[in-house]
Coordinates of C-alpha atoms in Angstrom, one line a residue:
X1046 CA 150.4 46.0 7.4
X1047 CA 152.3 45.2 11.1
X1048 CA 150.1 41.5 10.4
X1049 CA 151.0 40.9 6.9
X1050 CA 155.0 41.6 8.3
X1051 CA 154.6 38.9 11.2
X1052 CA 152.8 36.7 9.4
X1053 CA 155.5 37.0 6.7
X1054 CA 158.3 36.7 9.1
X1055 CA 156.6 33.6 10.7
X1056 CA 156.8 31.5 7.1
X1057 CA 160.2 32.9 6.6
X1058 CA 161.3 31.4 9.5
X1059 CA 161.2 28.3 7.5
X1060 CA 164.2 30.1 5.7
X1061 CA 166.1 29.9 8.9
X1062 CA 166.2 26.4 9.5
X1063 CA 166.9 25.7 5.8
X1064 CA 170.3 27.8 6.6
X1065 CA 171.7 26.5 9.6
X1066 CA 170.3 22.7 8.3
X1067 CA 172.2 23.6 5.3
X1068 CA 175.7 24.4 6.4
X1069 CA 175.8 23.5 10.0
X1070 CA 177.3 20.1 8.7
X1071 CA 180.7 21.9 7.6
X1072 CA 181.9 22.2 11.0
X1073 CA 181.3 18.7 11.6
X1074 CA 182.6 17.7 8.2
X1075 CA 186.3 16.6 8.7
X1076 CA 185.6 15.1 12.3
X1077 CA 183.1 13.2 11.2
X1078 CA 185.3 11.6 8.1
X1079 CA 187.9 10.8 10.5
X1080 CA 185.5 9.1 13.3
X1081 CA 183.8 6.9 10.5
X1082 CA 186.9 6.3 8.4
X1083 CA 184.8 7.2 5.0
X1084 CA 186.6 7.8 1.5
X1085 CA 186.4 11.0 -0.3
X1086 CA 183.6 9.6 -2.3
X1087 CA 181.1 8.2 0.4
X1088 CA 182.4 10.9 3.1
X1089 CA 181.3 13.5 -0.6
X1090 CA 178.2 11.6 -1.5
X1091 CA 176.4 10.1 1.2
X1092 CA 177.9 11.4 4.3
X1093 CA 177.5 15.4 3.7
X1094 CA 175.2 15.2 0.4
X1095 CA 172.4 12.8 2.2
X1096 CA 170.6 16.2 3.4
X1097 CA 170.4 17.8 -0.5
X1098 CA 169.4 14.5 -2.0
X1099 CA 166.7 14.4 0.5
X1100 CA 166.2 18.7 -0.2
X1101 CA 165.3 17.0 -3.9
X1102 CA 162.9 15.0 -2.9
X1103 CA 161.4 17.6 -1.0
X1104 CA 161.1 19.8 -3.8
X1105 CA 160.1 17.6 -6.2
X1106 CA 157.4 16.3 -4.5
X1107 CA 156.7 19.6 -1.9
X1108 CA 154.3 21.3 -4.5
X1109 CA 151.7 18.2 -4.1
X1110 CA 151.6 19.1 -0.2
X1111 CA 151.7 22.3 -0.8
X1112 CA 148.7 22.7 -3.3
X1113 CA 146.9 19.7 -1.5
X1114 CA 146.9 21.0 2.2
X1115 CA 148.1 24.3 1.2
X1116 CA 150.6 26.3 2.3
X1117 CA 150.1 26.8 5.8
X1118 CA 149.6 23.0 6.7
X1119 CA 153.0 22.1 4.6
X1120 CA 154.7 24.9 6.7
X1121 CA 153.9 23.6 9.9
X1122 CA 154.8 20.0 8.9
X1123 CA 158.3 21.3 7.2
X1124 CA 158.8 22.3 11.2
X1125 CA 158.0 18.6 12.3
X1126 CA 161.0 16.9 9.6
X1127 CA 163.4 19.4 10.9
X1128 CA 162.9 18.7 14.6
X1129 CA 163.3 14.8 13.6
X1130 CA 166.1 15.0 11.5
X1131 CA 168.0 17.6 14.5
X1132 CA 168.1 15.0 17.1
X1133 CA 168.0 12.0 14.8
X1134 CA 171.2 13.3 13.9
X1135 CA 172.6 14.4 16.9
X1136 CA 172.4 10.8 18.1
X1137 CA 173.3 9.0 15.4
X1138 CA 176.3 6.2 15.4
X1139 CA 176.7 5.2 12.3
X1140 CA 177.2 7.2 9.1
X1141 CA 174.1 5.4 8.2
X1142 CA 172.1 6.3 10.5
X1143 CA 173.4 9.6 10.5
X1144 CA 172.5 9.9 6.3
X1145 CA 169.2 9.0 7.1
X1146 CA 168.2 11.7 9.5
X1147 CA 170.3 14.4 7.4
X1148 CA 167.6 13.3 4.9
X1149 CA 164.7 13.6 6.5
X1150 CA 166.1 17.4 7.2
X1151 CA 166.5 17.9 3.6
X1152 CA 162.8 16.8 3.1
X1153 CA 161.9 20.0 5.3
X1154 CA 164.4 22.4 3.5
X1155 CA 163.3 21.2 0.1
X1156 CA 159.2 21.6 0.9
X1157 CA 159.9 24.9 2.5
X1158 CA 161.5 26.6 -0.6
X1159 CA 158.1 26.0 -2.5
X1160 CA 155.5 26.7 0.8
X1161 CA 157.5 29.4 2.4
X1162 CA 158.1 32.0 -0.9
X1163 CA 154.7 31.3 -2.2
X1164 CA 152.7 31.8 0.9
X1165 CA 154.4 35.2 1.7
X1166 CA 153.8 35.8 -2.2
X1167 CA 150.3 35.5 -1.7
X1168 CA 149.5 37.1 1.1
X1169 CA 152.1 40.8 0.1
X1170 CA 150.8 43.6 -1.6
X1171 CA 152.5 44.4 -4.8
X1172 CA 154.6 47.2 -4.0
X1173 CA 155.8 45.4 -0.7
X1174 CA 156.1 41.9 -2.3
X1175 CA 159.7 41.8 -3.0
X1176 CA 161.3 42.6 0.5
X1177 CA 158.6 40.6 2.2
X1178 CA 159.5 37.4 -0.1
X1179 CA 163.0 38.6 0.5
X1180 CA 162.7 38.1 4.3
X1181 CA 162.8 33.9 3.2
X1182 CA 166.3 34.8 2.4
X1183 CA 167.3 36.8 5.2
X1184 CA 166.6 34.2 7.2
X1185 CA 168.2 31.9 5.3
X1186 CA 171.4 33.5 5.6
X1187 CA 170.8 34.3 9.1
X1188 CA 170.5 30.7 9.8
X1189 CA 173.7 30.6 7.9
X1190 CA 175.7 33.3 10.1
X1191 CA 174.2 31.2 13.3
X1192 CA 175.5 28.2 12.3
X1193 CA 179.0 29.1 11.6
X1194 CA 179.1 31.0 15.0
X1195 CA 177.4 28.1 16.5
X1196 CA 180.2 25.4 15.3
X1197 CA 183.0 27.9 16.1
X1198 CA 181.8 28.3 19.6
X1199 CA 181.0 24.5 20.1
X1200 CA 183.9 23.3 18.4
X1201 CA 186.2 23.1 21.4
X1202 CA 184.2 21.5 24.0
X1203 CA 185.1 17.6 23.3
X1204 CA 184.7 14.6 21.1
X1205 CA 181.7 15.3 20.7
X1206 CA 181.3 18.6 19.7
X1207 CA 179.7 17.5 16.3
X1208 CA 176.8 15.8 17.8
X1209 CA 176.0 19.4 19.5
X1210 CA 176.4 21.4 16.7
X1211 CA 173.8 19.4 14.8
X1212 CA 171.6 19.0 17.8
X1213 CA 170.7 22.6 18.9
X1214 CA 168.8 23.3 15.3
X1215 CA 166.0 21.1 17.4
X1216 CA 165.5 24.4 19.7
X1217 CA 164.5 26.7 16.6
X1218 CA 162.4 24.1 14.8
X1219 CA 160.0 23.7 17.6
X1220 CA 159.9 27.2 18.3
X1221 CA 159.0 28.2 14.6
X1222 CA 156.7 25.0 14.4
X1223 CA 154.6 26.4 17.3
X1224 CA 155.0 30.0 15.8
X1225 CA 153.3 28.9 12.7
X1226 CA 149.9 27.6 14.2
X1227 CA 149.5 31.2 14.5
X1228 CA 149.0 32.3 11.0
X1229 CA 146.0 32.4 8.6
X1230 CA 145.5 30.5 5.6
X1231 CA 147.0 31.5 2.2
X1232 CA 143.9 34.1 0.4
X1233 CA 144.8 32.4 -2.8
X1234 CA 144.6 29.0 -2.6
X1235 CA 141.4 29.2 -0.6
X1236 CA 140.0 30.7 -3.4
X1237 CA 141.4 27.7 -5.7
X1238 CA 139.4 25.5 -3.5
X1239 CA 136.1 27.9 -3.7
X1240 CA 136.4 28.4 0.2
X1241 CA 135.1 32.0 -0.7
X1242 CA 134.4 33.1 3.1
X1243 CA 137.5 32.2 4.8
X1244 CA 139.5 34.2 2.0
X1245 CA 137.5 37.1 1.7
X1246 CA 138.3 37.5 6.0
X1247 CA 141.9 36.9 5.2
X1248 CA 142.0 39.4 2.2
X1249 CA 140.0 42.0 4.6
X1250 CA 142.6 41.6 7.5
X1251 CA 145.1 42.0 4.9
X1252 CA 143.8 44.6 2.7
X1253 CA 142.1 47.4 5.4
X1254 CA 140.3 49.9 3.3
X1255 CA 140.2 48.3 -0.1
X1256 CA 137.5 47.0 -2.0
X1257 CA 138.0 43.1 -0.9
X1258 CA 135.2 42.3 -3.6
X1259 CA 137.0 43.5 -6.4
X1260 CA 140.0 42.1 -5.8
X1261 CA 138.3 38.6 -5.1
X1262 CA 136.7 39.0 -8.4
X1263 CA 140.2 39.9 -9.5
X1264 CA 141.6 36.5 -8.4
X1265 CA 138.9 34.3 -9.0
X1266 CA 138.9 35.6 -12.6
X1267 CA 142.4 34.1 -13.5
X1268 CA 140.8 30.8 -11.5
X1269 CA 138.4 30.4 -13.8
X1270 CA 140.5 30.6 -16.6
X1271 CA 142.9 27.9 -16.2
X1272 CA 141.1 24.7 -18.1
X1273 CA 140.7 21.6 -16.4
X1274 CA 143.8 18.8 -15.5
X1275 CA 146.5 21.8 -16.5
X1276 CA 150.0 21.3 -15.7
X1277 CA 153.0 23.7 -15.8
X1278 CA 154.7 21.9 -18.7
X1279 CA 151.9 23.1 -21.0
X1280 CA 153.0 24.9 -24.1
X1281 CA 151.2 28.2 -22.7
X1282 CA 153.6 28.1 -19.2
X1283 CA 156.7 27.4 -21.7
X1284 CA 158.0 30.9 -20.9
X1285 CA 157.7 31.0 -16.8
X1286 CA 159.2 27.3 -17.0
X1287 CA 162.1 28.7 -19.1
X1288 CA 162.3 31.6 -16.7
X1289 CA 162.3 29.3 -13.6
X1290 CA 164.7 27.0 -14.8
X1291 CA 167.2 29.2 -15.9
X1292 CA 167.6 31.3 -12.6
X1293 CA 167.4 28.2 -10.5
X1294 CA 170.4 26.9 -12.6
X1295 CA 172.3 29.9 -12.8
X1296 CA 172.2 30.2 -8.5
X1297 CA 174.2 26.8 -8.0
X1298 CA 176.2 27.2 -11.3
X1299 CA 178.1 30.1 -9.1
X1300 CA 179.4 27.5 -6.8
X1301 CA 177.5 29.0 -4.0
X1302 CA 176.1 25.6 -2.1
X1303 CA 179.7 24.0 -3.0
X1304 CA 181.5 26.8 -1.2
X1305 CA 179.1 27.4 1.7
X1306 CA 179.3 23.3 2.8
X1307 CA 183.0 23.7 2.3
X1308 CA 184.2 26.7 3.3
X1309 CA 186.2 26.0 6.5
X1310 CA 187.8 23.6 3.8
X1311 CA 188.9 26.0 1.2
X1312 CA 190.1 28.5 3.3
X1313 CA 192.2 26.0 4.7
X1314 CA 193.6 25.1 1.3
X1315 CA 194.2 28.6 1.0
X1316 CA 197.2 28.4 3.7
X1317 CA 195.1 29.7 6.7
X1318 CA 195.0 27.3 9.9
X1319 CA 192.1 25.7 10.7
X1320 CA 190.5 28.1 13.8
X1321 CA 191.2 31.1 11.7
X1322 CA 189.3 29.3 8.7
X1323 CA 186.2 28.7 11.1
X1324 CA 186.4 32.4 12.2
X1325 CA 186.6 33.6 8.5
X1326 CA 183.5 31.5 7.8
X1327 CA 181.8 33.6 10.3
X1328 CA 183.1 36.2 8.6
X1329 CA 181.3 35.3 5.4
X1330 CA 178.0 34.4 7.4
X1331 CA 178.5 38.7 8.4
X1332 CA 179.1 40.0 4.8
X1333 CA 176.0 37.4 3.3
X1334 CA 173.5 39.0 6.3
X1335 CA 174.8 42.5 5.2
X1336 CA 174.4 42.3 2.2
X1337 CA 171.1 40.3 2.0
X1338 CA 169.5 43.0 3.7
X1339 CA 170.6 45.7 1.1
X1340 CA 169.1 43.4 -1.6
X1341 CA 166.3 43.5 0.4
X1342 CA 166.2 47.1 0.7
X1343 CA 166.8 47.7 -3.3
X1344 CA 164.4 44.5 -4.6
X1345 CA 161.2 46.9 -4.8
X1346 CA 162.8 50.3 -5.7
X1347 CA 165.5 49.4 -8.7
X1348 CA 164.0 45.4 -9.4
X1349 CA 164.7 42.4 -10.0
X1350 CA 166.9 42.6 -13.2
X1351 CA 169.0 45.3 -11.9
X1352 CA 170.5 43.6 -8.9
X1353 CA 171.0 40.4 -11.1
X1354 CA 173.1 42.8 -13.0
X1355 CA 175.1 43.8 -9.8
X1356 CA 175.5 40.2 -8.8
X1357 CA 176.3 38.6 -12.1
X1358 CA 179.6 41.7 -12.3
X1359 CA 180.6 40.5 -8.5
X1360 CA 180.2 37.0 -9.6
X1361 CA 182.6 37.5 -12.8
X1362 CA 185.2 39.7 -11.2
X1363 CA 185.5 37.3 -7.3
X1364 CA 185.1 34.1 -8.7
X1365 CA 188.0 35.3 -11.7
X1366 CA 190.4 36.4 -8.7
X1367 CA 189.7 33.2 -6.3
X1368 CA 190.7 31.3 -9.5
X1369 CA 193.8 33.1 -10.0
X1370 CA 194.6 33.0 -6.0
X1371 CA 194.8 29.2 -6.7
X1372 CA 196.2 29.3 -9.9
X1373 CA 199.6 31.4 -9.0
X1374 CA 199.8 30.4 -5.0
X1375 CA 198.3 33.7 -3.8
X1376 CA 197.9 32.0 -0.1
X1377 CA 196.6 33.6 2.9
X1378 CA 193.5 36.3 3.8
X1379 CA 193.8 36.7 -0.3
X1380 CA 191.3 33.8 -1.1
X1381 CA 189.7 34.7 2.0
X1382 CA 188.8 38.6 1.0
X1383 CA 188.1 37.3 -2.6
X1384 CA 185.1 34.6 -1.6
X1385 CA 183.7 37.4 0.8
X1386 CA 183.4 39.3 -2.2
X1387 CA 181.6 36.4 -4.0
X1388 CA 179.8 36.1 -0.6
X1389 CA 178.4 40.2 -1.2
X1390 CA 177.7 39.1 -5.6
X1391 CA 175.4 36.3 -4.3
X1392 CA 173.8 38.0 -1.5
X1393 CA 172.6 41.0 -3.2
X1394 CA 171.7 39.4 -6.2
X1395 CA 171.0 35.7 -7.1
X1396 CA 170.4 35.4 -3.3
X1397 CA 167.8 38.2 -2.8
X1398 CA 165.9 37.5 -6.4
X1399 CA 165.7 33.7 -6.7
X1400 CA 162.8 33.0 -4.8
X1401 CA 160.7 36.3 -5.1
X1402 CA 161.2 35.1 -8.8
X1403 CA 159.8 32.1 -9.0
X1404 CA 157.1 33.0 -7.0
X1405 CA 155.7 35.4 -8.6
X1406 CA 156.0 33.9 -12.3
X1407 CA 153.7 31.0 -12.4
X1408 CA 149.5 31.6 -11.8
X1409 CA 148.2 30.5 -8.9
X1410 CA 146.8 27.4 -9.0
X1411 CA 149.9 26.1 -10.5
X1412 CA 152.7 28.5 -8.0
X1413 CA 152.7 25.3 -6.0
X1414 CA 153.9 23.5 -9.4
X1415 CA 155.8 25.7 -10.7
X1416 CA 157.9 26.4 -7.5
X1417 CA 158.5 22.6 -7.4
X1418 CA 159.9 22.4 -10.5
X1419 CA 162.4 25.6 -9.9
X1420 CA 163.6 24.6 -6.5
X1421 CA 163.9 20.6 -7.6
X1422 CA 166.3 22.1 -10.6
X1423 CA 167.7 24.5 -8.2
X1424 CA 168.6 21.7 -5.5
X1425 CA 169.3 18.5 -8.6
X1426 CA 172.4 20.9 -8.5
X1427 CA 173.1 21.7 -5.3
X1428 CA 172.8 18.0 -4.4
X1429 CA 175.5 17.2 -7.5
X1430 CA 178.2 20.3 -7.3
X1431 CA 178.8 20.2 -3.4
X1432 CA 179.4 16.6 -3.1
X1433 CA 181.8 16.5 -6.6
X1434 CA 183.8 19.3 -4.5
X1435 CA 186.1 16.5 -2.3
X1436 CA 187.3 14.6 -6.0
X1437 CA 187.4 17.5 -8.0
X1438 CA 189.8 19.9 -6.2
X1439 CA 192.0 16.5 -5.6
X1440 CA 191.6 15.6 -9.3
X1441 CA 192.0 19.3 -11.4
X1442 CA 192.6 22.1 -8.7
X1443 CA 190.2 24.3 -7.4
X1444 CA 191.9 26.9 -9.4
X1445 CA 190.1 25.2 -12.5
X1446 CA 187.0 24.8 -10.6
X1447 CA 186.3 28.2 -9.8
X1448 CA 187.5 29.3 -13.2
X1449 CA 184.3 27.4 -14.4
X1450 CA 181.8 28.6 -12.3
X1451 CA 183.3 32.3 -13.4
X1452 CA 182.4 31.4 -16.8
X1453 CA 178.9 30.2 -16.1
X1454 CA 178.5 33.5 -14.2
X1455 CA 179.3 35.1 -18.0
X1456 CA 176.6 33.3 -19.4
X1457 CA 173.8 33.7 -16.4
X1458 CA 174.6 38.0 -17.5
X1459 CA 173.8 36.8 -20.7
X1460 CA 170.2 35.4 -19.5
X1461 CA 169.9 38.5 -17.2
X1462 CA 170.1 40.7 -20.0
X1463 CA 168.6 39.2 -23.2
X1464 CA 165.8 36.7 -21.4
X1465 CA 164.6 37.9 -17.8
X1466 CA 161.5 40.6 -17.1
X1467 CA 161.3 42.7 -14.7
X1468 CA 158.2 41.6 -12.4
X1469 CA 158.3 44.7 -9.4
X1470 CA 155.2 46.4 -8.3
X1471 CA 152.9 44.5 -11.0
X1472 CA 150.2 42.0 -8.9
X1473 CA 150.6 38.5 -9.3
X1474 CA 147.3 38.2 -11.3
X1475 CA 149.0 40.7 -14.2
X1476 CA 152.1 38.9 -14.3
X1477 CA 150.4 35.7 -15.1
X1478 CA 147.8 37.2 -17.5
X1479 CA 151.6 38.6 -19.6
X1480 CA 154.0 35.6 -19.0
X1481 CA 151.0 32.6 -19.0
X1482 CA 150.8 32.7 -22.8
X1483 CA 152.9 31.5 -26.0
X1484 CA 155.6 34.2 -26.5
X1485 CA 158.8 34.0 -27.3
X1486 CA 161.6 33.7 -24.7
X1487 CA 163.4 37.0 -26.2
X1488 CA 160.4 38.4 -25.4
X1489 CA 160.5 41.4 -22.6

């Protein structure tokens, strides 16, 4: 078991970069529209939305890597695009230039939300999957915490504090890009390429003491059954696609990406001054860690569903009262304590259960697939929302915006409760055989 966690906290680290690539750009944000002179709209679109455009490229097109030159291969390239894109961007002098490297970055976050989950997927027993999946997560938010404490603490030394802030990622990438020669090929896919003697070693490193046979015979069975040139959008994977798209959607419909490239921002509207707004935002980086790791904690004993109960009621009641903060001019640490509530819904729920989710619904010579297709939904929106933020809060308040996202937090209980099964403790090979098969979606 001590392998399967280091081997699982190796891929995860994929899940830190992601984070700190993801919102190290917000403490760079205003300095950079200033130095380049950009409108709302480019500064929105281009600017700080190059890296998710390129996040949707890499999901859209990461599962072909990923079920090509499987998982572990993909990983250790995912560590090559973000060591690039780190000092590309670092030394970039024109916003240009700058887009172009924040793209390349995006490549490696977009790829490593489809390699990262499903390897660690394939590799966790049953009963262990969820907070070993989870650990993708934690990372992810720990990248986040980082790299608000990192552009807090590098935000005073000169002109060209931005450049730094973006730069330093380059010290973790090569780190976890060297980390990851060090782990063995996914069991899974070698046995959907019929390399039969490398994964029965992996699955006896991994499973001590069980029969390795049986459960080889276990895996190759559901192999065998998929029929040749099959494809995810097949009327037999309707339900997992459903499944997929739906909590993908749901995750950026809360507003979470918007908020997270933003936050020094809104907390700024908000009344407080700008060096208290960057100390709140590690503040939020605090309460997402926290909380992650008590999602991570409850995701095998009380499931899936239940904390996407607990997170859907946080999302309701703190995105409601950030509404109404902006709504009736309740300024100061009110907003603040309000999103770090949303912060706490987000972490616990949609946060800990997205990508355990889609990992485990799809079979596995299509995971590679079907992971594409939930994180290229997942990031479509992150790419559109964050960069809509600038216009929109100019054009109808954010008082209005985050009254929306409240009400698509109504409709994603709505999903949790009529649409979504519970997938803890059952193998991966069981939930295929029960999901993989026409149904319908108010099936449980």
């Amino acid at each position: 078991m001590k392998k399967i966690w280091v081997w699982s906290i190796t891929a995860a680290l994929a899940g830190f970069l992601f984070g700190f690539d993801t919102v190290v750009i917000s403490g760079a944000d205003k300095k950079l529209q200033m130095l380049w002179g950009s409108s709302d709209v480019f500064h929105g679109t281009v600017v700080m939305a190059m890296a998710l455009w390129g996040t949707v490229v890499g999901a859209l097109f990461g599962g072909i890597p990923t079920n090509r030159l499987g998982r572990k291969k993909t990983l250790i390239w995912i560590g090559v695009l973000y060591t690039v894109s780190a000092l590309g961007s670092a030394f970039a002098n024109d916003p240009i230039t700058f887009a172009t490297f924040r793209f390349i970055g995006g490549l490696g976050v977009g790829a490593s939300t489809i390699a990262a989950p499903a390897y660690i997927s394939e590799i966790a027993p049953a009963k262990d999957r969820g907070k070993l999946v989870g650990l993708y997560q934690f990372n992810i938010v720990f990248g986040i915490l980082v790299a608000f404490l990192s552009n807090y603490l590098l935000s005073g030394i000169g002109e060209n504090a931005w450049r730094w802030m973006l730069g330093v990622e380059a010290i973790p990438a090569v780190i976890y890009t060297v980390f990851v020669f060090g782990v063995p090929r996914s069991p899974r896919w070698l046995l959907t390429k019929q390399w039969h003697e490398e994964a029965k070693q992996v699955l006896q490193l991994i499973n001590p003491g069980q029969d390795v046979a049986k459960l080889m015979s276990e895996i190759s069975l559901e192999n065998d059954n998929k029929s040749s040139g099959e494809g995810i959008f097949m009327k037999k994977y309707r339900f997992p696609l459903i499944l997929a798209f739906c909590i993908a959607f749901f995750n950026q419909a809360s507003g979470i990406n918007a908020f997270l490239y933003y936050a020094p921002r809104i907390l700024e509207e908000s009344g407080l001054g700008e060096s208290t707004a960057l100390l709140s935002s590690i503040g939020i980086g605090v309460t997402n860690l926290l909380f992650t790791l008590l999602g991570i904690f409850l995701i095998d004993r009380y499931g899936r569903k239940q904390l996407m109960y607990l997170g859907s009621f946080g999302y309701i009641v703190s995105l409601s009262l950030v509404s109404c903060a902006f709504f009736f001019q309740w300024e100061g640490m009110a907003v603040a304590i309000f999103l770090f509530l949303f912060i706490a819904a987000h972490a616990i729920g949609q946060g800990t259960v997205i990508w355990v989710f889609i990992s485990e619904i799809f079979p596995n010579h299509l995971r590679g697939s079907g992971q594409s297709f939930g994180s290229s939904v997942h990031w479509v929106l992150a790419a559109i929302i964050p960069s809509m933020i600038p216009v929109l809060f100019t054009a109808i308040g954010a008082g209005t915006v985050f009254a929306f996202f409240a009400f698509m937090m109504v409709l994603q209980l709505l999903f949790v409760a009529f649409i979504m099964p519970e997938t803890k403790g059952r193998s991966l090979e069981e939930l295929s055989k029960s999901l993989s098969k026409p149904k319908s979606v108010t099936d449980k």
